[in-house]
Amino acid sequence: MRKVKSDDRKYFLLAEKIKRIFRNGFVLNSDVMHYIDSTFLNPSINELEKIINNEHNCERDSLIELLLFPDESVQIELEELLEKEDFKKKDEEKVLSYILNKKIVTIIRFPESKDSLKFFVPKSSAIQFISRLNISRELNKNLFKAINKFVSDKCRTPVKVRLRNSMTILSDNKIKFLCSFLEKLKVEENYFFKCLDFMLDFFDGIKDDINIQQSLVERKRSFFQNLQKAVKFEELLNKNNLETLISGGARIPHISKDDAMHNIVIIDTITLAVYGKQHTF
């Protein structure tokens, strides 16, 4: 067994956890299966195996990265260690060296099937896997305290994982809002995460110092306008066929009535919890 320096212990521990994840394998979800079927035309296990084992196949790397994508359940397994240790971006190479000290076989399991697929984890795929874990991202101290204080034990780690994966670097303004959001939003678990995902996506499109409450009102107004367009188009569609409407210059709404309503309700839920009021048009 490779000797581990005391200074390298945290890299070794993370590498061992990742190797165990690879060895335990991955169960493909329905979204991944749909993508594989549509991209590779409903391939058999043997056909996928041929692609994976052919280093000259241009689709090989992208297929393996898809199969080995670290989803939320994987990251939840690693979050406690990442939270405990201070990893930097440059540390990814050290973790990788421990992972690749010998070849690792992983297994892919297909839903609703006893079929499985085994192969060696390529170095390029291990690099991508580690990069997607975002091990160097640190949670703001105030946000960390708010999560530990206000979020239930069951939801706490998934919330940290989603914030770790968020592409937005949170400003003080956004952190203050999220702390209030975590404290005041009291809804069932599934809906809580829908609201959180909405806000993280929303933050990607607004400036750091903007008035968040006003921005949410404006976003709701936009969804309300889209809803009106969708309802109007639905009424026209009940009286005419689609080809007639398109030939007459009618525009198909880019968002469905249900999606617009769903987003309006989410914004209302958030603003009522955080600001104590809703805005009606």
PDB file of N, CA and C in Angstrom, residues 55 69 98 130 151 190 223 266:
ATOM      1  N   GLU A  55     -10.604   3.628 -27.984  1.00  0.00           N
ATOM      2  CA  GLU A  55      -9.987   4.920 -27.669  1.00  0.00           C
ATOM      3  C   GLU A  55     -10.001   5.883 -28.844  1.00  0.00           C
ATOM      4  N   PHE A  69     -20.895  11.078 -14.310  1.00  0.00           N
ATOM      5  CA  PHE A  69     -21.165  12.432 -13.806  1.00  0.00           C
ATOM      6  C   PHE A  69     -21.546  12.363 -12.325  1.00  0.00           C
ATOM      7  N   TYR A  98      -3.518  10.092  -6.099  1.00  0.00           N
ATOM      8  CA  TYR A  98      -3.882   8.980  -5.229  1.00  0.00           C
ATOM      9  C   TYR A  98      -4.949   8.094  -5.875  1.00  0.00           C
ATOM     10  N   ILE A 130     -13.365  14.951 -10.744  1.00  0.00           N
ATOM     11  CA  ILE A 130     -12.868  15.755  -9.623  1.00  0.00           C
ATOM     12  C   ILE A 130     -13.184  17.230  -9.831  1.00  0.00           C
ATOM     13  N   VAL A 151     -31.963  25.127   8.711  1.00  0.00           N
ATOM     14  CA  VAL A 151     -32.333  24.044   7.790  1.00  0.00           C
ATOM     15  C   VAL A 151     -32.373  22.716   8.543  1.00  0.00           C
ATOM     16  N   ASN A 190     -39.644  19.137  -0.737  1.00  0.00           N
ATOM     17  CA  ASN A 190     -39.527  19.173  -2.190  1.00  0.00           C
ATOM     18  C   ASN A 190     -39.719  20.586  -2.733  1.00  0.00           C
ATOM     19  N   PHE A 223     -43.350  36.868 -16.038  1.00  0.00           N
ATOM     20  CA  PHE A 223     -44.058  35.588 -16.086  1.00  0.00           C
ATOM     21  C   PHE A 223     -45.563  35.807 -16.266  1.00  0.00           C
ATOM     22  N   ILE A 266     -43.990  30.282  -7.134  1.00  0.00           N
ATOM     23  CA  ILE A 266     -42.703  30.210  -6.434  1.00  0.00           C
ATOM     24  C   ILE A 266     -42.270  31.599  -5.972  1.00  0.00           C
TER      25      ILE A 266
END
